[in-house]
Amino acid sequence: MEQEEKTLSEKIRDYIDSRKQDRLDKFDKDTQKGVQAASAENVAAYEMERAALRVSEEDRFKPVNWLSDAANRAKQLQLVTHALKFTHSDAKGTSLFAQRKPSPELPFISTSALESPRIDVVGNAAALDVGKLLLLEQNDGKLLVNFIQQDDMSPFESFAQSKEQLVDWLAGFKLAVTAKDPSSHKLGKQLYWPIDGDYHLLLPLYATSLSQELFERVQHARFSEEQKEARAARRGEKESEFATIEFQNIAVQAFGGTKPQNISQLNSGRGGRSFLLSSAPPTWQSQENPPLKVKSIFRGPFSRKVYGHLIGLKKFLVANLNKRSVWEIRAERARRIDGIVDQLVAYGAGVRTFPAGWSSHLDCHLPLHQKLWLDPNRRAFDKVFEDEFDKKEWQGLVAADFSRFLNAELEKNADIATGDVEFVQWKVLTAQELRLVQDDVKGAF
């Protein structure tokens, strides 16, 4: 049997009851601690005093009493879509409730792009419970605050003792939704905007409704069951009815420190966190092309890729030129040379992914041994090319090219080119690394 949906009046009663139960649970917990701490002769008196206080709490949370108190406290709150306290927690100026004006043609995201902007509550943190009351929602999506804006007190009629009391409640609750006189504050941001030779003072406000929408969408993308299912399907290489959603490079901005409720109600619900989407420009990635119109890969394509590695190696060798050849220095030198060798192997692997036969283009001026290394799949339709490849002479020639390239680069520095013992040892190490390059080229096929 389906459960009937509750009316807004029933939701008001349930909300008050939940507030009462929270208070009574805390009251009972504190009472139990007090009884345990009290001496034996004072237990009875203490329990009587606490029982009287409990009766007082019960009376306070009768709907008619609680609503009267809430109407009196509503003036301490303001329902908004744009809040000032996100700029500075001590700012005392005006926040804003912006009526939605759909603007689908705007080329940027704003609160106007939201179908149903979430309403936030700012003001005295001790009165935020009144804000939660005003945001109770009817089954058709209409909020309690919308009734108040329309001077409709029908949801409260079952609780009021007279029509006069309903009028008083309406006047009190309306103070939370009535626009305040615009005012700025020394802690708020202010911009002087030039207009026709004069200036207009602007007060930027934080779009808390938009921030809440972004927060909910990110949380849904991260933790919803359908997204968990979609990611599991992707990991298992299976189909899913849901598309995976990811937000890259998100930054987290914190508001309110240990007391996020002092900023706003929505901020408290987010634990003081708001997300910022990345606005950094895309990282440029050059499109790779076959090494055409060059006589050697070591005269342009490859040398540009290892420019930073070469500079680092040169600086290291110069810095340690006159030092003792200890293990740490030799290990670091070997590591840097290995890095350049790795780049050579990676470069070759990348070029070999281009369509077979690119080296037969008229604009390819590479020596034959480099063509054999970088375009091995050309063998499938070029018999002469296959015969040259099978001779395996290209391996030593490529290693020799690399050795000459590395030596030429280091000889540009006169300090390194001096004939000291360290430089001789470095040349021996280079020869060892070049043999590893030759082995790697062999192993690629």
Coordinates of C-alpha atoms in Angstrom, one line a residue, residues 40-366:
A40 CA 24.0 10.7 46.6
E41 CA 22.1 13.2 48.8
N42 CA 21.7 15.7 45.9
V43 CA 20.5 13.2 43.2
A44 CA 16.8 13.5 44.0
A45 CA 16.9 17.3 44.1
Y46 CA 18.9 17.4 40.8
E47 CA 16.5 15.1 39.1
M48 CA 13.5 17.2 40.2
E49 CA 15.2 20.3 38.8
R50 CA 16.0 18.7 35.5
A51 CA 12.4 17.3 35.2
A52 CA 11.0 20.8 35.6
L53 CA 13.4 22.1 32.9
R54 CA 12.3 19.2 30.6
V55 CA 8.7 20.3 31.0
S56 CA 9.7 23.8 30.0
E57 CA 11.4 22.5 26.9
E58 CA 8.3 20.5 26.0
D59 CA 6.2 23.6 26.3
R60 CA 8.7 25.6 24.2
F61 CA 8.4 23.2 21.3
K62 CA 4.6 23.2 21.1
P63 CA 4.0 24.3 17.5
V64 CA 2.2 27.5 18.4
N65 CA 4.9 28.6 20.8
W66 CA 7.8 27.6 18.6
L67 CA 6.3 29.3 15.5
S68 CA 5.8 32.5 17.5
D69 CA 9.4 32.5 18.6
A70 CA 10.6 31.7 15.0
A71 CA 8.6 34.6 13.6
N72 CA 10.3 36.9 16.1
R73 CA 13.8 35.6 15.2
A74 CA 13.2 35.7 11.4
K75 CA 14.4 39.3 11.2
Q76 CA 17.9 38.0 12.1
L77 CA 18.0 36.1 8.8
Q78 CA 17.9 36.8 5.1
L79 CA 17.1 34.4 2.2
V80 CA 19.6 35.1 -0.6
T81 CA 21.1 33.8 -3.8
H82 CA 24.2 36.0 -3.6
A83 CA 25.9 36.5 -0.2
L84 CA 28.4 39.0 1.1
K85 CA 29.9 37.0 3.9
F86 CA 31.8 34.7 1.5
T87 CA 33.9 37.8 0.7
H88 CA 34.7 38.4 4.4
S89 CA 33.0 36.7 7.4
D90 CA 32.8 40.0 9.3
A91 CA 31.3 42.0 6.4
K92 CA 28.0 43.7 7.5
G93 CA 26.6 44.9 4.1
T94 CA 23.7 43.7 2.0
S95 CA 23.3 40.3 0.4
L96 CA 20.9 39.7 -2.5
F97 CA 18.0 37.5 -3.5
A98 CA 18.1 37.7 -7.3
Q99 CA 14.9 36.7 -9.1
R100 CA 15.7 34.2 -11.8
K101 CA 15.8 35.7 -15.4
P102 CA 16.4 32.8 -17.8
S103 CA 19.1 33.8 -20.3
P104 CA 19.8 30.7 -22.4
E105 CA 21.8 32.7 -25.0
L106 CA 24.5 33.8 -22.5
P107 CA 27.9 32.4 -23.6
F108 CA 29.0 31.9 -19.9
I109 CA 27.7 30.1 -16.8
S110 CA 25.8 32.3 -14.3
T111 CA 22.9 31.9 -11.8
S112 CA 20.5 32.7 -14.7
A113 CA 21.5 29.4 -16.3
L114 CA 20.0 27.4 -13.3
E115 CA 16.5 26.1 -13.7
S116 CA 15.8 26.2 -9.9
P117 CA 18.5 28.1 -8.0
R118 CA 18.9 26.9 -4.4
I119 CA 18.1 29.5 -1.8
D120 CA 20.7 30.2 0.9
V121 CA 20.2 31.6 4.4
V122 CA 22.6 34.2 5.9
G123 CA 22.5 36.0 9.2
N124 CA 22.7 34.9 12.9
A125 CA 23.8 31.3 13.0
A126 CA 21.7 30.7 16.1
A127 CA 18.6 31.4 13.9
L128 CA 19.4 29.1 11.0
D129 CA 16.7 26.7 12.1
V130 CA 14.1 29.3 11.0
G131 CA 15.7 29.4 7.6
K132 CA 15.3 25.6 7.3
L133 CA 11.6 26.0 8.2
L134 CA 11.1 28.6 5.5
L135 CA 12.7 26.3 2.9
L136 CA 10.4 23.4 3.5
E137 CA 9.0 22.2 0.2
Q138 CA 5.5 21.2 -0.9
N139 CA 5.1 18.1 -3.0
D140 CA 4.7 20.2 -6.1
G141 CA 8.1 22.0 -5.4
K142 CA 6.6 25.2 -4.0
L143 CA 8.5 26.4 -0.9
L144 CA 7.0 27.6 2.3
V145 CA 8.8 30.9 1.7
N146 CA 6.8 31.3 -1.6
F147 CA 3.6 31.1 0.4
I148 CA 4.8 33.9 2.7
Q149 CA 5.8 36.1 -0.3
Q150 CA 2.3 35.7 -1.6
D151 CA 0.7 36.6 1.9
D152 CA -0.7 33.0 2.0
M153 CA -0.6 31.6 5.5
S154 CA -2.7 28.6 4.8
P155 CA 0.1 26.1 5.8
F156 CA 0.1 27.7 9.3
E157 CA -3.6 27.9 9.9
S158 CA -3.8 24.6 11.8
F159 CA -1.3 25.9 14.4
A160 CA -2.5 29.4 15.0
Q161 CA -4.9 30.3 17.8
S162 CA -6.4 33.3 16.0
K163 CA -6.3 35.2 12.8
E164 CA -4.4 38.0 14.6
Q165 CA -1.6 35.5 15.4
L166 CA -1.4 34.5 11.7
V167 CA -1.0 38.2 10.8
D168 CA 1.8 38.6 13.4
W169 CA 3.6 35.5 12.1
L170 CA 3.3 36.7 8.5
A171 CA 4.8 40.1 9.4
G172 CA 7.7 38.4 11.2
F173 CA 8.5 35.8 8.6
K174 CA 8.3 38.4 5.8
L175 CA 11.3 40.2 7.4
A176 CA 13.5 37.3 6.2
V177 CA 12.5 37.8 2.6
T178 CA 12.1 41.5 2.4
A179 CA 14.9 43.3 0.5
K180 CA 17.1 45.3 2.8
D181 CA 18.2 48.8 1.9
P182 CA 21.4 48.3 -0.2
S183 CA 24.6 49.0 1.8
S184 CA 28.2 48.2 1.4
H185 CA 30.9 47.7 4.0
K186 CA 34.6 48.3 4.4
L187 CA 35.3 44.6 4.3
G188 CA 33.3 44.0 1.1
K189 CA 34.8 44.3 -2.3
Q190 CA 34.0 47.5 -4.2
L191 CA 34.7 48.3 -7.9
Y192 CA 34.5 51.7 -9.5
W193 CA 33.2 51.1 -13.0
P194 CA 33.6 54.0 -15.5
I195 CA 30.3 55.3 -17.0
D196 CA 30.2 58.3 -19.3
G197 CA 33.1 60.1 -17.7
D198 CA 31.8 59.2 -14.2
Y199 CA 32.0 56.1 -12.0
H200 CA 29.4 53.6 -10.8
L201 CA 30.2 51.8 -7.6
L202 CA 29.7 48.0 -7.9
L203 CA 29.6 45.6 -5.0
P204 CA 30.4 42.0 -6.2
L205 CA 28.6 39.3 -4.3
Y206 CA 29.4 35.6 -4.1
A207 CA 26.9 33.5 -6.1
T208 CA 26.1 30.9 -3.4
S209 CA 23.3 29.3 -5.4
L210 CA 25.6 28.7 -8.3
S211 CA 28.3 27.4 -6.0
Q212 CA 25.8 24.9 -4.5
E213 CA 24.7 23.7 -7.9
L214 CA 28.3 23.0 -8.9
F215 CA 29.0 21.3 -5.6
E216 CA 26.1 19.0 -6.0
R217 CA 27.0 18.1 -9.5
V218 CA 30.6 17.3 -8.6
Q219 CA 29.5 15.2 -5.6
H220 CA 27.1 13.3 -7.9
A221 CA 29.8 12.7 -10.4
R222 CA 32.1 11.3 -7.7
F223 CA 29.8 9.4 -5.4
S224 CA 26.4 8.6 -7.0
E225 CA 25.6 4.9 -7.5
E226 CA 25.1 5.4 -11.2
Q227 CA 28.6 6.9 -11.6
K228 CA 30.1 4.1 -9.5
E229 CA 28.4 1.6 -11.8
A230 CA 29.6 3.4 -14.9
R231 CA 33.2 3.5 -13.7
A232 CA 33.1 -0.1 -12.7
A233 CA 31.8 -1.0 -16.2
R234 CA 34.6 1.1 -17.8
R235 CA 37.3 -0.7 -15.7
G236 CA 35.8 -4.0 -16.7
E237 CA 35.5 -2.9 -20.4
K238 CA 31.8 -3.5 -20.3
E239 CA 28.9 -1.4 -21.6
S240 CA 26.9 0.9 -19.3
E241 CA 23.8 3.0 -19.8
F242 CA 25.5 5.8 -17.9
A243 CA 28.2 8.0 -19.2
T244 CA 31.1 8.6 -16.8
I245 CA 31.5 12.3 -15.7
E246 CA 34.8 13.7 -14.5
F247 CA 35.8 17.2 -13.4
Q248 CA 39.5 17.7 -14.0
N249 CA 41.8 19.9 -11.9
I250 CA 39.2 21.1 -9.5
A251 CA 40.3 23.4 -6.7
V252 CA 38.7 23.5 -3.2
Q253 CA 38.0 26.8 -1.5
A254 CA 37.2 26.9 2.2
F255 CA 34.9 29.4 3.9
G256 CA 34.3 29.9 7.6
G257 CA 37.1 27.8 9.0
T258 CA 35.8 25.7 11.9
K259 CA 32.4 27.5 11.9
P260 CA 31.1 27.3 8.3
Q261 CA 27.6 28.0 9.7
N262 CA 28.7 31.6 10.3
I263 CA 28.9 32.2 6.6
S264 CA 25.6 30.7 5.4
Q265 CA 23.3 27.6 5.7
L266 CA 24.3 26.1 2.4
N267 CA 28.0 26.7 3.3
S268 CA 27.4 24.8 6.5
G269 CA 25.9 21.9 4.6
R270 CA 28.9 21.7 2.3
G271 CA 31.3 21.6 5.3
G272 CA 32.6 25.0 4.3
R273 CA 33.9 23.7 1.0
S274 CA 33.2 25.1 -2.5
F275 CA 34.7 23.9 -5.8
L276 CA 36.4 26.0 -8.4
L277 CA 36.5 24.8 -12.0
S278 CA 39.9 25.1 -13.7
S279 CA 40.1 28.2 -15.9
A280 CA 43.7 27.5 -17.1
P281 CA 44.2 27.6 -20.8
P282 CA 44.7 24.2 -22.5
T283 CA 48.2 22.8 -22.6
W284 CA 49.6 23.0 -26.1
Q285 CA 50.7 19.7 -27.5
S286 CA 52.6 19.9 -30.8
Q287 CA 51.3 17.4 -33.4
E288 CA 54.0 14.9 -34.2
N289 CA 55.1 14.5 -37.8
P290 CA 57.6 12.3 -39.6
P291 CA 61.1 13.8 -39.7
L292 CA 61.0 15.2 -43.2
K293 CA 63.2 17.8 -44.8
V294 CA 66.1 17.1 -42.4
K295 CA 69.4 15.3 -43.1
S296 CA 69.5 13.7 -39.6
I297 CA 67.2 13.4 -36.7
F298 CA 70.1 14.7 -34.5
R299 CA 69.9 18.0 -36.3
G300 CA 66.6 19.3 -35.1
P301 CA 63.8 16.9 -34.2
F302 CA 65.7 14.9 -31.5
S303 CA 68.0 17.7 -30.3
R304 CA 64.9 19.8 -29.5
K305 CA 63.4 17.0 -27.4
V306 CA 66.5 16.6 -25.2
Y307 CA 67.5 20.2 -25.0
G308 CA 66.6 20.4 -21.3
H309 CA 68.4 17.1 -20.5
L310 CA 71.6 18.4 -22.3
I311 CA 71.6 21.6 -20.4
G312 CA 71.2 19.8 -17.1
L313 CA 74.0 17.4 -17.9
K314 CA 76.4 20.2 -18.9
K315 CA 75.7 22.1 -15.7
F316 CA 76.2 19.0 -13.6
L317 CA 79.5 18.2 -15.3
V318 CA 80.8 21.8 -15.0
A319 CA 79.8 21.9 -11.3
N320 CA 81.6 18.7 -10.5
L321 CA 84.6 19.0 -12.9
N322 CA 87.2 19.5 -10.2
K323 CA 85.7 17.3 -7.5
R324 CA 86.7 13.8 -6.6
S325 CA 85.0 11.1 -8.6
V326 CA 82.9 9.6 -5.8
W327 CA 80.2 7.1 -6.2
E328 CA 77.4 9.7 -5.9
I329 CA 78.8 11.9 -8.7
R330 CA 79.3 8.9 -11.0
A331 CA 75.8 7.6 -10.3
E332 CA 74.1 10.9 -11.0
R333 CA 76.1 11.3 -14.2
A334 CA 75.1 7.9 -15.3
R335 CA 71.4 8.7 -14.5
R336 CA 71.5 11.9 -16.6
I337 CA 73.0 10.1 -19.6
D338 CA 70.5 7.3 -19.2
G339 CA 67.8 9.9 -19.4
I340 CA 69.0 11.1 -22.8
V341 CA 69.3 7.5 -24.0
D342 CA 65.7 6.8 -22.9
Q343 CA 64.6 9.9 -24.9
L344 CA 66.3 8.5 -28.0
V345 CA 64.6 5.1 -27.6
A346 CA 61.2 6.8 -27.0
Y347 CA 61.7 9.1 -30.0
G348 CA 62.3 6.1 -32.2
A349 CA 59.3 4.2 -30.9
G350 CA 57.1 7.3 -31.6
V351 CA 58.2 7.7 -35.1
R352 CA 57.7 4.1 -35.9
T353 CA 54.0 4.6 -35.3
F354 CA 53.6 6.6 -38.5
P355 CA 52.2 4.8 -41.6
A356 CA 54.7 2.4 -43.2
G357 CA 56.6 3.9 -46.1
W358 CA 56.8 7.5 -44.9
S359 CA 60.6 7.4 -45.4
S360 CA 60.1 6.9 -49.2
H361 CA 58.7 10.4 -49.5
L362 CA 60.7 12.8 -51.7
D363 CA 61.1 15.2 -48.8
C364 CA 62.7 12.5 -46.6
H365 CA 66.5 13.2 -46.6
L366 CA 67.6 11.0 -43.8

